[in-house]
């Protein structure tokens, strides 16, 4: 029987994880697929030799050697970034190669172009590893939940941010200190911007929304806020409200429009997402038929991500052997039924809020602030004021009832313009149910 031959571009952390997975699981995969899956060629400009167990694998510094190799069935792109990854994937597709990638940034920006090229050339695109590392979230959404109208997507999708917030919550350590430690331990990149500012999470949410709703969601469609301004003070107040702060991706389906946002959120301790800690990820779906589904596991790492890439290679290999290419559409919906999304404006969203206002401790300040909240129809549920010496800045913490985002922004702008306010107001949304 025909062997399934794989060409790999990029022998870094994930690439070597895939190679090791294919090597260690060779016999098991052969029993499951019915033929051998062979790593035939590797392209990497930084690698001069491969480990000895890959002695039979060709090594090149030119990715074009893989595209032009007639024996290769599947090209795996694991170099990351926009270019040359985009060019490599399109070139592979043009040459009739199936492609597999873990590149969430690329798919959240150029996914429409890549998926349309794959359809035009009758090849498959596998991207399980682009969301959730080793968690089979893509397959679950596009196949396991195929009979559902997805009502909502919520999740902790970045292990670095979750690790930082967990340590800040459990140990009271400031953000900068935890980040430095995470970088030293390898949990965070030297440049952590994508992780801590929510961009990596937004990449993943764009991909999940595209599959869930049959709309090409772009990274720019997602309102994104990070965690770099979260302080131990906010975390302690969250505890007083019975919450933990998490960086959440949130999308809710309103039929004619869908929410698309990433931001720090106070999650009640009773909610399952409040108890996802450390470097773990969790993605929560609500379907109209199935109800609530939670997928949990390691969202990154050499072997978990390598496992997810290998799963795509196996899926495509099985389809090649059965002559059933594109039996399952890459984005679940048939290509002709995928359209443009209508994104809910942030100004139209409503929910309860946490506000931390830093002001001088003078008579009448609280009354003035309360009057501004009333002016914008923001109802106050509770107030905590940590008093110290007169004229010292104090924290005035307000927990609101459901309020409109546009009104909240106007209210904060007016409060921050007061002479007695010494810092910008901190605003954190509080999670309610999925309705």
Coordinates of C-alpha atoms in Angstrom, one line a residue:
X1 CA 0.0 0.0 0.0
X2 CA 1.1 3.6 -0.7
X3 CA 3.1 5.3 2.1
X4 CA 2.0 8.7 3.2
X5 CA 5.1 10.9 2.9
X6 CA 5.5 14.2 4.8
X7 CA 7.7 17.2 4.2
X8 CA 8.4 19.4 7.2
X9 CA 9.2 23.1 7.0
X10 CA 10.8 24.2 10.3
X11 CA 12.6 21.9 12.8
X12 CA 12.2 24.1 15.9
X13 CA 10.3 23.2 19.0
X14 CA 7.0 22.1 17.4
X15 CA 8.7 20.7 14.3
X16 CA 11.0 18.5 16.3
X17 CA 8.0 17.5 18.5
X18 CA 6.1 16.3 15.4
X19 CA 9.1 14.4 14.1
X20 CA 9.6 12.7 17.5
X21 CA 5.8 11.9 17.6
X22 CA 5.9 10.3 14.2
X23 CA 9.0 8.3 15.1
X24 CA 7.9 7.1 18.5
X25 CA 4.3 6.3 17.4
X26 CA 5.3 4.8 14.0
X27 CA 4.0 1.3 14.6
X28 CA 0.8 2.5 16.4
X29 CA 0.0 4.9 13.6
X30 CA 0.6 2.2 11.0
X31 CA -1.9 -0.1 12.8
X32 CA -4.5 2.7 12.9
X33 CA -4.0 4.1 9.4
X34 CA -3.1 0.9 7.5
X35 CA 0.1 2.2 6.0
X36 CA 3.4 3.9 7.1
X37 CA 3.5 7.6 7.6
X38 CA 7.1 8.7 6.7
X39 CA 8.9 11.9 7.4
X40 CA 10.7 12.2 4.1
X41 CA 12.2 15.7 4.0
X42 CA 12.9 18.6 6.4
X43 CA 13.6 22.2 5.4
X44 CA 15.2 24.5 7.9
X45 CA 17.7 27.3 7.4
X46 CA 19.1 27.0 10.9
X47 CA 19.6 23.2 11.1
X48 CA 22.8 21.6 9.8
X49 CA 21.9 18.0 10.9
X50 CA 19.1 16.0 12.3
X51 CA 19.1 13.7 15.3
X52 CA 20.4 10.2 14.5
X53 CA 17.0 8.5 14.5
X54 CA 16.1 10.6 11.5
X55 CA 19.2 9.5 9.5
X56 CA 17.0 8.6 6.5
X57 CA 15.3 12.0 6.3
X58 CA 16.6 14.4 3.7
X59 CA 17.6 17.8 5.0
X60 CA 17.6 21.0 2.9
X61 CA 17.7 24.7 3.5
X62 CA 15.4 25.4 0.5
X63 CA 11.7 24.9 1.1
X64 CA 11.2 24.7 -2.7
X65 CA 12.9 21.3 -2.6
X66 CA 9.9 20.1 -0.6
X67 CA 7.3 21.6 -3.0
X68 CA 8.9 20.1 -6.0
X69 CA 9.4 16.7 -4.5
X70 CA 6.8 14.5 -6.3
X71 CA 6.9 11.9 -3.5
X72 CA 5.7 14.2 -0.8
X73 CA 1.9 14.2 -0.1
X74 CA 1.6 16.5 2.9
X75 CA 3.6 19.7 3.7
X76 CA 3.7 20.7 7.3
X77 CA 4.5 24.4 7.9
X78 CA 5.9 25.1 11.4
X79 CA 8.0 28.2 11.1
X80 CA 5.3 30.6 12.3
X81 CA 4.9 34.3 11.4
X82 CA 3.3 35.8 8.3
X83 CA 6.1 35.6 5.8
X84 CA 7.5 33.4 4.3
X85 CA 5.0 31.1 5.9
X86 CA 2.1 32.5 3.8
X87 CA 4.1 32.1 0.6
X88 CA 5.2 28.6 1.5
X89 CA 1.7 27.4 2.2
X90 CA 0.3 28.9 -1.0
X91 CA 3.2 27.5 -3.0
X92 CA 2.6 24.0 -1.5
X93 CA -1.1 24.2 -2.3
X94 CA -0.4 25.4 -5.9
X95 CA 1.8 22.3 -6.3
X96 CA -1.0 20.0 -5.2
X97 CA 0.3 19.3 -1.7
X98 CA -2.0 19.0 1.3
X99 CA -0.8 21.4 4.1
X100 CA -0.8 21.3 7.9
X101 CA 0.0 24.2 10.1
X102 CA 0.0 25.4 13.7
X103 CA 0.2 29.1 12.6
X104 CA -2.8 30.8 14.2
X105 CA -1.5 34.3 13.4
X106 CA -1.3 33.5 9.7
X107 CA -4.8 31.9 9.6
X108 CA -6.4 34.7 11.6
X109 CA -5.2 37.3 9.0
X110 CA -4.8 35.3 5.7
X111 CA -7.0 32.3 6.4
X112 CA -9.6 33.3 3.7
X113 CA -6.9 33.4 1.0
X114 CA -5.4 30.1 2.1
X115 CA -8.6 28.1 2.5
X116 CA -9.9 29.4 -0.9
X117 CA -6.7 28.4 -2.6
X118 CA -7.0 24.9 -1.1
X119 CA -10.5 24.5 -2.4
X120 CA -9.4 25.7 -5.9
X121 CA -6.6 23.1 -5.9
X122 CA -8.6 20.3 -4.2
X123 CA -6.2 19.8 -1.3
X124 CA -6.8 19.8 2.4
X125 CA -5.6 22.2 5.2
X126 CA -5.1 20.8 8.7
X127 CA -4.8 23.3 11.5
X128 CA -5.7 21.5 14.7
X129 CA -2.6 22.8 16.5
X130 CA -3.4 26.4 15.8
X131 CA -5.8 26.5 18.8
X132 CA -5.4 24.9 22.2
X133 CA -2.1 23.0 21.6
X134 CA -2.8 19.4 22.2
X135 CA -6.6 19.9 23.0
X136 CA -8.7 18.6 20.0
X137 CA -10.7 21.7 19.9
X138 CA -10.9 22.2 16.1
X139 CA -12.0 18.7 15.4
X140 CA -14.5 18.8 18.2
X141 CA -16.0 22.0 16.9
X142 CA -16.2 21.2 13.2
X143 CA -17.2 17.5 13.5
X144 CA -18.3 16.6 17.0
X145 CA -20.5 19.7 17.4
X146 CA -21.5 19.8 13.7
X147 CA -25.3 19.5 14.5
X148 CA -25.3 22.5 16.8
X149 CA -25.9 26.2 16.4
X150 CA -23.1 27.5 18.5
X151 CA -24.5 30.0 20.9
X152 CA -21.3 31.0 22.5
X153 CA -17.5 30.5 22.7
X154 CA -15.6 31.4 25.9
X155 CA -12.1 30.4 26.8
X156 CA -8.8 30.7 28.4
X157 CA -6.6 30.3 25.3
X158 CA -3.2 31.5 26.4
X159 CA -1.2 29.5 28.9
X160 CA 1.4 32.3 29.5
X161 CA -1.3 34.8 30.5
X162 CA -3.1 32.3 32.6
X163 CA 0.1 31.3 34.4
X164 CA 0.9 34.9 35.2
X165 CA -2.6 35.6 36.5
X166 CA -2.6 32.4 38.6
X167 CA 0.6 33.2 40.3
X168 CA -0.5 36.8 40.9
X169 CA -3.7 35.5 42.5
X170 CA -2.3 32.7 44.6
X171 CA 1.0 34.3 45.6
X172 CA 0.2 38.1 45.5
X173 CA 3.2 38.7 43.2
X174 CA 3.1 41.8 40.9
X175 CA 2.8 41.4 37.1
X176 CA 6.3 42.5 36.2
X177 CA 7.9 40.0 38.7
X178 CA 5.8 37.1 37.5
X179 CA 6.5 37.9 33.9
X180 CA 10.2 38.0 34.5
X181 CA 10.1 34.7 36.3
X182 CA 8.0 33.2 33.5
X183 CA 10.5 34.3 30.9
X184 CA 13.4 32.7 32.9
X185 CA 11.5 29.4 33.1
X186 CA 10.5 29.4 29.4
X187 CA 6.8 30.0 30.0
X188 CA 6.9 33.4 28.3
X189 CA 8.7 34.7 25.2
X190 CA 11.5 37.3 25.4
X191 CA 8.9 39.6 23.8
X192 CA 5.6 38.6 25.5
X193 CA 3.4 41.2 23.8
X194 CA 1.3 38.7 21.9
X195 CA 0.6 36.7 25.0
X196 CA 0.0 39.3 27.7
X197 CA -1.8 41.9 25.4
X198 CA -4.4 39.3 24.3
X199 CA -3.3 39.2 20.6
X200 CA -2.4 35.5 20.6
X201 CA -5.8 34.8 22.2
X202 CA -7.5 36.9 19.5
X203 CA -5.8 34.9 16.8
X204 CA -7.4 31.7 18.2
X205 CA -10.8 33.3 18.7
X206 CA -10.9 34.4 15.1
X207 CA -10.3 30.8 13.9
X208 CA -12.9 29.3 16.2
X209 CA -15.5 31.9 15.3
X210 CA -14.9 31.2 11.6
X211 CA -15.7 27.5 12.1
X212 CA -18.5 28.1 14.5
X213 CA -20.5 30.6 12.5
X214 CA -19.4 30.0 8.9
X215 CA -18.1 33.5 8.6
X216 CA -14.5 34.6 7.7
X217 CA -13.6 36.4 10.9
X218 CA -10.4 38.4 10.7
X219 CA -8.1 39.3 13.6
X220 CA -9.1 43.0 13.1
X221 CA -12.7 42.1 13.9
X222 CA -11.8 41.3 17.5
X223 CA -11.7 43.9 20.2
X224 CA -8.6 43.1 22.3
X225 CA -7.3 44.1 25.7
X226 CA -4.5 42.6 27.7
X227 CA -3.5 41.9 31.3
X228 CA -0.4 44.1 31.7
X229 CA -2.4 46.7 33.7
X230 CA -3.8 44.2 36.2
X231 CA -2.4 44.8 39.7
X232 CA -2.4 42.7 42.9
X233 CA -4.8 45.3 44.2
X234 CA -7.4 44.4 41.6
X235 CA -6.9 40.7 42.2
X236 CA -7.5 41.2 46.0
X237 CA -10.7 43.2 45.3
X238 CA -11.8 40.4 42.9
X239 CA -11.4 37.9 45.8
X240 CA -13.7 40.1 47.9
X241 CA -16.3 39.8 45.1
X242 CA -15.9 36.0 45.0
X243 CA -14.1 36.1 41.6
X244 CA -10.8 35.3 39.9
X245 CA -9.4 37.5 37.1
X246 CA -8.9 35.6 33.8
X247 CA -8.0 36.7 30.3
X248 CA -11.0 35.5 28.4
X249 CA -11.9 35.2 24.7
X250 CA -15.7 35.7 24.4
X251 CA -18.0 35.4 21.5
X252 CA -21.8 35.2 21.7
X253 CA -24.1 34.5 18.8
X254 CA -27.0 37.0 18.3
X255 CA -28.1 35.6 14.9
X256 CA -27.7 38.8 12.9
X257 CA -24.4 39.7 14.6
X258 CA -21.8 38.1 16.8
X259 CA -19.6 39.4 19.7
X260 CA -15.8 39.2 19.3
X261 CA -13.7 40.2 22.2
X262 CA -10.7 39.4 24.4
X263 CA -10.2 41.1 27.7
X264 CA -9.5 40.5 31.4
X265 CA -12.7 39.3 33.1
X266 CA -13.7 38.8 36.7
X267 CA -15.0 35.2 36.7
X268 CA -17.1 34.1 39.7
X269 CA -15.5 31.2 41.7
X270 CA -18.5 29.1 40.9
X271 CA -17.8 29.1 37.2
X272 CA -15.8 26.3 35.8
X273 CA -13.4 28.7 34.0
X274 CA -12.4 30.3 37.3
X275 CA -10.7 27.0 38.3
X276 CA -8.5 26.7 35.2
X277 CA -5.0 27.6 36.5
X278 CA -1.4 27.5 35.6
X279 CA -0.4 27.1 32.0
X280 CA -3.5 25.2 31.1
X281 CA -6.2 26.2 28.5
X282 CA -9.9 25.6 28.5
X283 CA -12.4 26.3 25.8
X284 CA -16.1 26.3 26.6
X285 CA -18.8 26.0 23.9
X286 CA -22.6 26.3 24.3
X287 CA -24.6 24.5 21.5
X288 CA -28.3 24.7 21.1
X289 CA -28.5 20.9 21.0
X290 CA -25.6 19.7 23.2
X291 CA -25.6 22.4 25.8
X292 CA -22.3 23.2 27.6
X293 CA -19.0 21.5 26.6
X294 CA -15.6 22.2 28.2
X295 CA -12.3 21.1 26.6
X296 CA -9.3 21.3 28.9
X297 CA -5.6 20.7 28.6
X298 CA -2.1 22.0 27.8
X299 CA -2.4 24.8 25.2
X300 CA 1.2 24.8 24.1
X301 CA 4.5 22.9 24.3
X302 CA 6.7 20.7 22.1
X303 CA 4.9 17.3 22.5
X304 CA 1.2 18.5 23.0
X305 CA 1.4 20.6 19.9
X306 CA 3.3 17.9 18.0
X307 CA 0.5 15.5 18.9
X308 CA -2.1 17.9 17.4
X309 CA -0.1 18.3 14.2
X310 CA 0.3 14.5 13.9
X311 CA -3.5 14.1 14.2
X312 CA -4.0 16.3 11.1
X313 CA -1.3 14.4 9.2
X314 CA -3.2 11.1 10.1
X315 CA -6.6 12.6 9.1
X316 CA -5.3 13.7 5.7
X317 CA -3.4 10.5 5.2
X318 CA -6.5 8.4 5.8
X319 CA -8.4 10.6 3.3
X320 CA -5.7 10.1 0.7
X321 CA -5.9 6.4 1.1
X322 CA -9.6 6.3 0.8
X323 CA -9.7 8.9 -2.0
X324 CA -12.0 11.1 0.0
X325 CA -10.2 14.5 -0.1
X326 CA -12.2 17.3 1.6
X327 CA -14.8 14.8 2.9
X328 CA -15.0 17.1 5.9
X329 CA -14.7 20.8 4.8
X330 CA -11.8 22.6 6.5
X331 CA -14.1 25.1 8.1
X332 CA -17.0 22.7 8.6
X333 CA -19.3 24.8 6.4
X334 CA -19.1 24.2 2.7
X335 CA -17.1 27.0 1.0
X336 CA -20.0 28.5 -0.9
X337 CA -21.9 29.0 2.4
X338 CA -19.1 31.0 4.2
X339 CA -19.8 34.7 4.3
X340 CA -18.7 37.9 6.0
X341 CA -19.4 38.4 9.7
X342 CA -21.3 41.3 11.3
X343 CA -19.5 42.1 14.5
X344 CA -21.4 43.5 17.5
X345 CA -20.0 47.0 18.3
X346 CA -18.4 47.1 21.7
X347 CA -20.4 50.2 22.5
X348 CA -23.6 48.1 22.4
X349 CA -22.5 45.5 24.9
X350 CA -23.8 45.4 28.4
X351 CA -22.8 43.8 31.6
X352 CA -21.8 44.3 35.2
X353 CA -18.4 46.1 35.8
X354 CA -15.7 46.5 38.4
X355 CA -14.3 50.0 38.7
X356 CA -11.2 51.0 40.7
X357 CA -11.0 54.8 41.0
X358 CA -7.9 56.4 42.6
X359 CA -8.8 59.7 44.2
X360 CA -7.8 62.1 47.0
X361 CA -9.6 61.3 50.2
X362 CA -11.5 64.6 50.5
X363 CA -15.1 65.3 51.6
X364 CA -17.6 65.1 48.7
X365 CA -15.5 63.0 46.4
X366 CA -17.6 59.9 46.7
X367 CA -20.8 61.9 46.2
X368 CA -19.4 63.6 43.1
X369 CA -18.4 60.2 41.6
X370 CA -21.7 58.7 42.5
X371 CA -23.4 61.6 40.7
X372 CA -21.5 60.9 37.5
X373 CA -22.5 57.2 37.6
X374 CA -26.1 58.3 38.0
X375 CA -25.7 60.8 35.1
X376 CA -24.9 57.8 32.8
X377 CA -27.6 55.5 34.2
X378 CA -25.0 53.2 35.8
X379 CA -26.6 51.6 38.9
X380 CA -24.1 50.9 41.7
X381 CA -24.4 47.5 43.5
X382 CA -21.7 48.0 46.1
X383 CA -18.9 50.4 47.1
X384 CA -15.6 49.7 48.9
X385 CA -13.4 52.5 50.0
X386 CA -10.0 51.9 51.6
X387 CA -9.5 55.0 53.7
X388 CA -6.1 56.2 54.9
X389 CA -4.9 59.7 55.7
X390 CA -6.7 62.7 54.4
X391 CA -5.3 63.9 51.0
X392 CA -3.7 60.6 50.3
X393 CA -5.0 58.8 47.2
X394 CA -7.4 56.0 48.1
X395 CA -9.0 53.3 46.1
X396 CA -12.7 53.6 45.6
X397 CA -14.0 50.3 44.2
X398 CA -17.5 50.2 42.7
X399 CA -19.3 47.0 41.6
X400 CA -22.0 48.0 39.2
X401 CA -25.2 46.4 38.0
X402 CA -25.6 45.7 34.3
X403 CA -24.4 48.8 32.4
X404 CA -23.9 49.8 28.8
X405 CA -20.3 49.9 27.5
X406 CA -20.7 53.2 25.7
X407 CA -22.1 54.8 28.9
X408 CA -19.3 53.2 30.9
X409 CA -16.6 54.8 28.7
X410 CA -18.2 58.2 28.9
X411 CA -18.5 57.9 32.7
X412 CA -14.9 56.9 33.1
X413 CA -13.7 59.8 30.9
X414 CA -15.6 62.3 33.1
X415 CA -14.4 60.8 36.3
X416 CA -10.7 60.7 35.2
X417 CA -11.0 64.4 34.3
X418 CA -11.7 65.3 37.9
X419 CA -8.9 67.2 39.7
X420 CA -9.2 64.8 42.7
X421 CA -8.5 61.7 40.6
X422 CA -4.8 60.9 40.5
X423 CA -4.7 57.8 38.2
X424 CA -6.8 56.5 35.3
X425 CA -9.7 54.4 36.4
X426 CA -9.3 50.7 36.1
X427 CA -12.3 48.9 34.5
X428 CA -12.8 45.1 34.4
X429 CA -15.9 43.4 33.1
X430 CA -17.6 40.8 35.3
X431 CA -18.7 37.5 33.7
X432 CA -22.4 36.6 33.9
X433 CA -24.1 33.6 32.4
X434 CA -24.1 32.7 28.7
X435 CA -27.5 34.3 27.9

